Short mmCIF file of C-alpha atoms in Angstrom, two decimals:
data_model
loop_
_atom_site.label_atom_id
_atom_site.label_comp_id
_atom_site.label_asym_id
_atom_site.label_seq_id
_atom_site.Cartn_x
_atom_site.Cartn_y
_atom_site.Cartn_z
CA UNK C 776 14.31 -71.94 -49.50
CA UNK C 777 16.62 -69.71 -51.08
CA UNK C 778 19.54 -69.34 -48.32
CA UNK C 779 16.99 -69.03 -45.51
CA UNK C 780 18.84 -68.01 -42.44
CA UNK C 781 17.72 -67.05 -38.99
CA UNK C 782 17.47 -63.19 -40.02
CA UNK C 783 14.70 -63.81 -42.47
CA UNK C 784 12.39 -64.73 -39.12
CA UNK C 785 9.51 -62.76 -39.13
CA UNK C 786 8.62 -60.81 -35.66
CA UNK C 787 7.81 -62.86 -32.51
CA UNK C 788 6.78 -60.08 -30.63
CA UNK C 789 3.85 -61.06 -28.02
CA UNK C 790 4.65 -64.41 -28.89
CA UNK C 791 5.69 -67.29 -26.25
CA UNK C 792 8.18 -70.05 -26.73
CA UNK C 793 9.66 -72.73 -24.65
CA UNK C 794 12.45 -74.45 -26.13
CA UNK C 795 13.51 -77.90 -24.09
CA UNK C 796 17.46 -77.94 -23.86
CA UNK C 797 18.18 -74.44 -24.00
CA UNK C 798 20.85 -73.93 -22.33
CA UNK C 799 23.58 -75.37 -24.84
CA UNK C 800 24.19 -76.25 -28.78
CA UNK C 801 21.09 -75.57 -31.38
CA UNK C 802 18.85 -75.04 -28.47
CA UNK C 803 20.48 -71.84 -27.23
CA UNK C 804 20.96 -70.63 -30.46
CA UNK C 805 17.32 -71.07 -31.39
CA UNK C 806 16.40 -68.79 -27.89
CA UNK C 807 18.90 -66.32 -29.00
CA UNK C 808 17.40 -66.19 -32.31
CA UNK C 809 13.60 -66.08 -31.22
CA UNK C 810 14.15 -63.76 -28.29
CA UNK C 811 15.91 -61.52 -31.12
CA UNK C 812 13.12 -61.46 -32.66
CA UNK C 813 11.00 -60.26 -29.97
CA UNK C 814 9.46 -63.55 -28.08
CA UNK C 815 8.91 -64.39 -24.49
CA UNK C 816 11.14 -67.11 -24.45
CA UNK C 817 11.15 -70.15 -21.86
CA UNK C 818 14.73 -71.71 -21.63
CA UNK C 819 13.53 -75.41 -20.15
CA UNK C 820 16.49 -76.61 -19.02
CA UNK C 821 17.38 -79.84 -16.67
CA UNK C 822 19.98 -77.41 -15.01
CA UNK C 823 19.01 -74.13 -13.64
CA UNK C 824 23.12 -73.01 -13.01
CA UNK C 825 23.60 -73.95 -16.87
CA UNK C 826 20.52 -72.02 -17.96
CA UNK C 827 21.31 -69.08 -15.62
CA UNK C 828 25.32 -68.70 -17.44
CA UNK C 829 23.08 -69.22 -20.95
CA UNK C 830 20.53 -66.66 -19.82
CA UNK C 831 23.60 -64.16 -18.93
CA UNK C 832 25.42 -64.59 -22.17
CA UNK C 833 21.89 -64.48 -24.46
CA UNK C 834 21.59 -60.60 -22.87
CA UNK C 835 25.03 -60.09 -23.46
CA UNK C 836 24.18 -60.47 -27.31
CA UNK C 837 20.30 -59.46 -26.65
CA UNK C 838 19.98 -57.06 -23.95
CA UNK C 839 16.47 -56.40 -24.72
CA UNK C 840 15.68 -60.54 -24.39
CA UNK C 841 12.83 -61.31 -22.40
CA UNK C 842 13.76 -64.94 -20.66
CA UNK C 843 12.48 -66.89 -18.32
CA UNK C 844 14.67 -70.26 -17.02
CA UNK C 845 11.89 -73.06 -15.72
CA UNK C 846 13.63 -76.57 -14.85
CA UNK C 847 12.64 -79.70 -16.99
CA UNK C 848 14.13 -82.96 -16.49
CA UNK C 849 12.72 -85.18 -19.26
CA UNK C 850 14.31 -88.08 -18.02
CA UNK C 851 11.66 -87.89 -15.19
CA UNK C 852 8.29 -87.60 -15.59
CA UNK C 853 7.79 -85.74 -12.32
CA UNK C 854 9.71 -83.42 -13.56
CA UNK C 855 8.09 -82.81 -16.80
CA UNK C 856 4.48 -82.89 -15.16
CA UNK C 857 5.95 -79.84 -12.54
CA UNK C 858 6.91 -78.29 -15.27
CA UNK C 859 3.75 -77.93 -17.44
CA UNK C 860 1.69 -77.58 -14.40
CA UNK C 861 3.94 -73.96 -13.57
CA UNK C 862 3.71 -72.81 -17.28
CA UNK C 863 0.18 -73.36 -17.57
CA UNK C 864 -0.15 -71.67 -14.34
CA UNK C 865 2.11 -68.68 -15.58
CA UNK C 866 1.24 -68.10 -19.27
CA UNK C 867 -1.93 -68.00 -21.08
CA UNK C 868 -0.57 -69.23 -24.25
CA UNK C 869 2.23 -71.35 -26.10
CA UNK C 870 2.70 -70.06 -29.84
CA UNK C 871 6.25 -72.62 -30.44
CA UNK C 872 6.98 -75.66 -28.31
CA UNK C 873 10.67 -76.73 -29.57
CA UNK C 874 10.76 -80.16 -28.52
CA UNK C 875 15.19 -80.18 -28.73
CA UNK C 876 16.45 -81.53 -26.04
CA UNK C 877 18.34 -85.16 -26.22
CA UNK C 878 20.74 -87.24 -25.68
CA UNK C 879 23.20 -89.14 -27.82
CA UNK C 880 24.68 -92.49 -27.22
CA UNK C 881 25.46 -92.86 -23.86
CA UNK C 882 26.46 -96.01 -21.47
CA UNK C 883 23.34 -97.99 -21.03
CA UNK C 884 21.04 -96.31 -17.89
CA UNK C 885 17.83 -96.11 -17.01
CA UNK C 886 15.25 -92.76 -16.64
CA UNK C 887 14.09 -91.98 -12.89
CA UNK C 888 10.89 -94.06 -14.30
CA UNK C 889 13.07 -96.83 -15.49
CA UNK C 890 12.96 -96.46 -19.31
CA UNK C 891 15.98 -96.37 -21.15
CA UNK C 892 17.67 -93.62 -21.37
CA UNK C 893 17.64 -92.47 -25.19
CA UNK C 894 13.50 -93.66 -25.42
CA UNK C 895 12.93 -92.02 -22.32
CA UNK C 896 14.67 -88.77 -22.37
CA UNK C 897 14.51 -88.35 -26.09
CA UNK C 898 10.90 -90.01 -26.98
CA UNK C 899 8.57 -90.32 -24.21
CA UNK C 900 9.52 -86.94 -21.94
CA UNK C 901 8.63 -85.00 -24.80
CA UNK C 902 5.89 -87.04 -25.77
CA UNK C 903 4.26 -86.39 -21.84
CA UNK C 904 5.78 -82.82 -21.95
CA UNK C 905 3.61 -82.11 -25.62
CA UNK C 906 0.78 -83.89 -23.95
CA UNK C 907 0.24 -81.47 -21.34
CA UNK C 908 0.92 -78.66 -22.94
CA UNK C 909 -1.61 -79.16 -25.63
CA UNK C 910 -4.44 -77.42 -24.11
CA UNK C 911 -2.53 -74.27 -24.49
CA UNK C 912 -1.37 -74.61 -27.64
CA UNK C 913 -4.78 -75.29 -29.14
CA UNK C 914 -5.87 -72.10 -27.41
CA UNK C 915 -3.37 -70.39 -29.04
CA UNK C 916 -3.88 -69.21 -32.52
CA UNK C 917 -1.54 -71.08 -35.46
CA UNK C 918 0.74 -72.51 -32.68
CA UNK C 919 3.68 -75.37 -33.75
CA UNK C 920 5.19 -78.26 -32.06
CA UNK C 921 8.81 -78.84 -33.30
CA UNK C 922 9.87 -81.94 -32.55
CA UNK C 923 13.64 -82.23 -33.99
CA UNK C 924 14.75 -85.49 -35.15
CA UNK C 925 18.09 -86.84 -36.84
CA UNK C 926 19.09 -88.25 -39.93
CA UNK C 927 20.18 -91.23 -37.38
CA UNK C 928 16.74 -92.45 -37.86
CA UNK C 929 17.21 -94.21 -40.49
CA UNK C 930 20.52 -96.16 -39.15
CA UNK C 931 18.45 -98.53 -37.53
CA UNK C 932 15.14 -100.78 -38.20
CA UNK C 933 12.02 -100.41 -37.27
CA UNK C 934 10.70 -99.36 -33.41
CA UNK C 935 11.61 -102.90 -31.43
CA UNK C 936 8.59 -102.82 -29.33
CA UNK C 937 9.81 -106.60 -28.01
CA UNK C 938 12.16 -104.69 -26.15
CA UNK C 939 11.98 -100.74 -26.52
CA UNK C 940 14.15 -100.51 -23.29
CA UNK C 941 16.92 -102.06 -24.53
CA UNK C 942 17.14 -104.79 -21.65
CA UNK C 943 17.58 -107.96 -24.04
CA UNK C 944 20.42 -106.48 -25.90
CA UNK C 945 21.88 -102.66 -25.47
CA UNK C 946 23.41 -101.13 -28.14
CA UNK C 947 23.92 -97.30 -28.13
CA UNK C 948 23.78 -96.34 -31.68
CA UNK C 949 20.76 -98.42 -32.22
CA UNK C 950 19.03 -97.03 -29.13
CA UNK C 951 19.34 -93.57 -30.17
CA UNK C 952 18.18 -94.40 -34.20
CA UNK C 953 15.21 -96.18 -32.64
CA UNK C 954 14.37 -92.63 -30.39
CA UNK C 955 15.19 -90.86 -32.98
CA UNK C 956 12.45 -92.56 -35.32
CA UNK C 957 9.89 -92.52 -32.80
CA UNK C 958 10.15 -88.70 -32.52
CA UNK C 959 9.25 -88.86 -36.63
CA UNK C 960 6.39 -91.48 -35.78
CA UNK C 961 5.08 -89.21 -33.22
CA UNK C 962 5.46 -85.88 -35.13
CA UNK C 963 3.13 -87.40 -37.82
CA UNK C 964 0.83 -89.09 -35.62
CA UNK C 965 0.33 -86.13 -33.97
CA UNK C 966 -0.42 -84.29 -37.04
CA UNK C 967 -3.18 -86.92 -37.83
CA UNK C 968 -4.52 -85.94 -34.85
CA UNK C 969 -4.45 -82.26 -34.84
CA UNK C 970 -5.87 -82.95 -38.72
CA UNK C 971 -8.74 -85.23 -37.35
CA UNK C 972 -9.78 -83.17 -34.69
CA UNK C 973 -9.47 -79.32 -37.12
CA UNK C 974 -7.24 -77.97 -34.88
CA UNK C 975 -5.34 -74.89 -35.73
CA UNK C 976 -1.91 -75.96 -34.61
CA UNK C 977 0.69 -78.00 -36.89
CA UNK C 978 3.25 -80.29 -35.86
CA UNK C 979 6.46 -80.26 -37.93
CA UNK C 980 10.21 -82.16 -37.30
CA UNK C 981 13.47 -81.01 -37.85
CA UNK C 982 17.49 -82.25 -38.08
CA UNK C 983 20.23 -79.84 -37.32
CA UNK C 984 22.48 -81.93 -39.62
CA UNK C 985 25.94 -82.39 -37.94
CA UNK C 986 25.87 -79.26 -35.59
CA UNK C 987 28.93 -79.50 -33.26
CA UNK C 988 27.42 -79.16 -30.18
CA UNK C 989 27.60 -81.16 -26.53
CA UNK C 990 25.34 -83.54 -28.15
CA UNK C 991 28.69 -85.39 -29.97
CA UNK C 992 30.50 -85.62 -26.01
CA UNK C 993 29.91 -89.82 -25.90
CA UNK C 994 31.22 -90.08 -29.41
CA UNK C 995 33.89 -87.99 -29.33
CA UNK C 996 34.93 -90.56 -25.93
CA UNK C 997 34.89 -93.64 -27.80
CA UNK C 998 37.05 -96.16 -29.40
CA UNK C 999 40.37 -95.42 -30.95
CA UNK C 1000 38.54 -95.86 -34.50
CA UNK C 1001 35.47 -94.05 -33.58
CA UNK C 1002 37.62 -91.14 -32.21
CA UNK C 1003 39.68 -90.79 -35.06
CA UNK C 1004 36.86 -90.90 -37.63
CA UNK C 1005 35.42 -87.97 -35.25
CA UNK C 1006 38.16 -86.28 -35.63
CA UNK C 1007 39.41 -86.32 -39.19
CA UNK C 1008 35.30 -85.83 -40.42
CA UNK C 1009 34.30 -83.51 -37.76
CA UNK C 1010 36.25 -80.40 -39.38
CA UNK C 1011 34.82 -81.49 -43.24
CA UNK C 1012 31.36 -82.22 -42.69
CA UNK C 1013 30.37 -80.26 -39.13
CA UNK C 1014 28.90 -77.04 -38.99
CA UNK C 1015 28.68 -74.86 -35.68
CA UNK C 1016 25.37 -74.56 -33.34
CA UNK C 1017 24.05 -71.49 -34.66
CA UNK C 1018 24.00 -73.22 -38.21
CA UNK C 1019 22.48 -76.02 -36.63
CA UNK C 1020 19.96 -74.13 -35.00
CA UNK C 1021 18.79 -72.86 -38.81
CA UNK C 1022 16.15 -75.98 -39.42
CA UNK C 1023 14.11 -76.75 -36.45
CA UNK C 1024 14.10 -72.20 -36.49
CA UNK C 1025 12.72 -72.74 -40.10
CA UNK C 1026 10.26 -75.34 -39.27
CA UNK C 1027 9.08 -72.91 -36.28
CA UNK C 1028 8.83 -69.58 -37.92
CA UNK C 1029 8.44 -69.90 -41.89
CA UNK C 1030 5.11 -69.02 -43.40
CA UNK C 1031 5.38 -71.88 -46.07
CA UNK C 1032 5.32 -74.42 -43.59
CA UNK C 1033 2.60 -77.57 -43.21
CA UNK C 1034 2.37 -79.75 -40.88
CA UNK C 1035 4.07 -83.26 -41.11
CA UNK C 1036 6.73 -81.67 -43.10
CA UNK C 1037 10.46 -82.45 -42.12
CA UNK C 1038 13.18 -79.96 -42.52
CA UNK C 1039 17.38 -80.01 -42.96
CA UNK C 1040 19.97 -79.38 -44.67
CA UNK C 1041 20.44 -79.96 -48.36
CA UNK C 1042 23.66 -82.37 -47.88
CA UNK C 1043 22.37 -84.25 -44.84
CA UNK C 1044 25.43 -82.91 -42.67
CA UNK C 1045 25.05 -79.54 -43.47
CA UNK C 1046 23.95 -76.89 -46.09
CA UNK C 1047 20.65 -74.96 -46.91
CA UNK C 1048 17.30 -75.74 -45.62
CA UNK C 1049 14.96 -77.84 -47.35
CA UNK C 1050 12.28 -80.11 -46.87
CA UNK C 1051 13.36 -83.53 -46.34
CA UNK C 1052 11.30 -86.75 -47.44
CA UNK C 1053 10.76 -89.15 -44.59
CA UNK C 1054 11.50 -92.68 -45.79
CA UNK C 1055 9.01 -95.34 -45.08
CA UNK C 1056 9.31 -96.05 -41.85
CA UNK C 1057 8.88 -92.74 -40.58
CA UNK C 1058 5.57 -92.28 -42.51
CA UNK C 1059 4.48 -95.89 -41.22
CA UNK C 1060 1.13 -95.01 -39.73
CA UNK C 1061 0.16 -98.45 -37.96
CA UNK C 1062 3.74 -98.34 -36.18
CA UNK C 1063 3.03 -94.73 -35.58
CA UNK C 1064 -0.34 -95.54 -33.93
CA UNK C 1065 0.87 -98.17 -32.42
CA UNK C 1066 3.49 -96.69 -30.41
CA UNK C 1067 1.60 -93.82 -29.67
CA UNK C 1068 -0.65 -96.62 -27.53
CA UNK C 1069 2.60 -97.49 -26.14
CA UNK C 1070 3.83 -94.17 -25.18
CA UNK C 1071 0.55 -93.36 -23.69
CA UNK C 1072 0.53 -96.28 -21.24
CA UNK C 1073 4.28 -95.74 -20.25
CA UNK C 1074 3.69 -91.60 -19.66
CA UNK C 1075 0.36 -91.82 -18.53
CA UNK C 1076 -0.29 -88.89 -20.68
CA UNK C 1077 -3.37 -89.41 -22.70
CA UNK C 1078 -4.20 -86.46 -25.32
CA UNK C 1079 -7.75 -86.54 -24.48
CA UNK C 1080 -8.06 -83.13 -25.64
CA UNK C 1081 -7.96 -84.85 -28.87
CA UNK C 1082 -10.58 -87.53 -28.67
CA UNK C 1083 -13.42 -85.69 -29.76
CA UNK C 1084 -13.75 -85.61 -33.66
CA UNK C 1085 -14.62 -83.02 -35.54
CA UNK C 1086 -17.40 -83.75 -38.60
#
């Protein structure tokens, strides 16, 4: 991609974007960038007092922004149905859903709907929030969903659907490898769908590498070993938000682009963008269709916009 960086985006003018987790790390920096470029941007953000300090330092740098804050909790699906019931109400199209938001490796807990909390917050709110914000995005011409992944996924095994909350045995890195794959499974099983049904949208996935952003807080407040290997690779292999924020703005913006293509750095951590191969369990399409099932019996979002095949 030839040293692709967040200048080389084309115009966004007239086009909308909400960005989950906005307020903070690569999510910020992707509004900055975007709204730079001319979009409406919607900074979805569980906290309106932390989007309202981001939306006051993103005018600093872009006075000319247009931003709107709208409050998304995707640990609760109340909150995520609110929310795409006021955009849908508000805007008449959706040209880049960022699906960025996450969490990393916290204590075990529990959503408001009683999944865990990595699944539920990083996997199935964005799964409900893409489901009902589909209608609009199919209206809208050449529209993306960027669902932004981690090269975590492939720490762990497959998707555990014996136990996907975690209540047999909790273990934090696993939890967030196994969220982190389903966000893959469901980026490419929602390109089969788009595919099966001729729709002119694309759904991509992205890594930021290792972008030091709030993401790292839990690991940086472990163990004595897990704290000093934070801190003596942290400074080699970490790059900051904005660099982060390079991939999933790729994957959003670039004309090149297909859908079901994966982008990150070069070096895993950090580096250039290119496309990234998914290994085998990301591209499994039974365990892709399978959860999918899953996720739409948990949500009780069902994409039935995208029943009807085209011939």
């Amino acid at each position: 991609m030839n040293g692709w960086t967040a200048k080389d985006i084309p115009s966004q003018a007239g086009r909308v974007v909400v960005i989950t987790g906005a307020n903070s790390g690569v999510g910020y920096e992707s509004a900055v960038a975007l709204a730079g470029k001319g979009a409406q941007v919607i900074m979805a953000s569980r906290s309106i007092d932390k989007a309202q300090r981001a939306q006051q330092e993103l005018l600093q740098d872009v006075p000319t922004a247009k931003v709107d804050l709208m409050r998304l909790d995707l640990s609760d699906l109340r909150s995520v149905r609110a929310f795409a019931e006021e955009f849908n109400a508000s805007y008449a199209r959706l040209d880049i859903l960022m699906n960025n938001a996450g969490i990393m490796i916290p204590p075990y807990g529990k959503t408001t709907d009683g999944f865990e909390i990595q699944f539920g917050t990083n996997h199935l709110g964005h799964f409900a929030l893409t489901g009902l914000l589909l209608p609009k995005l199919l209206i809208t011409p050449a529209a993306r969903i960027v669902t932004v992944s981690s090269s975590a996924y492939m720490m762990g095994g497959q998707i555990n659907f014996g136990d996907l909350q975690s209540e047999q045995r909790y273990d934090a890195w696993g939890a967030y490898s196994q969220s982190k794959l389903a966000n893959l499974l469901f980026m490419m099983e929602l390109q089969r769908k788009l595919e099966r049904t001729d729709a002119n949208v694309i759904s991509v996935a992205s890594h930021p590498g290792y972008a030091a952003t709030n993401l790292q807080k839990y690991t940086e407040n472990g163990g004595f070993l897990q704290q000093l290997g934070m801190g003596i690779l942290k400074p080699i292999l970490s790059q900051n938000a904005e660099l982060g924020a390079t991939y999933q703005l790729y994957a959003a913006t670039a004309a090149n682009v297909r859908g079901g293509e994966f982008y990150g750095p070069r070096f895993v951590m950090r580096g250039e963008v290119v496309k990234v191969a998914l290994n085998a369990r990301a591209r499994d399409a039974e365990a892709a269709a399978r959860l999918w099932a899953v996720s739409e019996q948990l949500t009780g979002v069902r994409y039935e916009v995208l029943q009807t095949v085209v011939a």
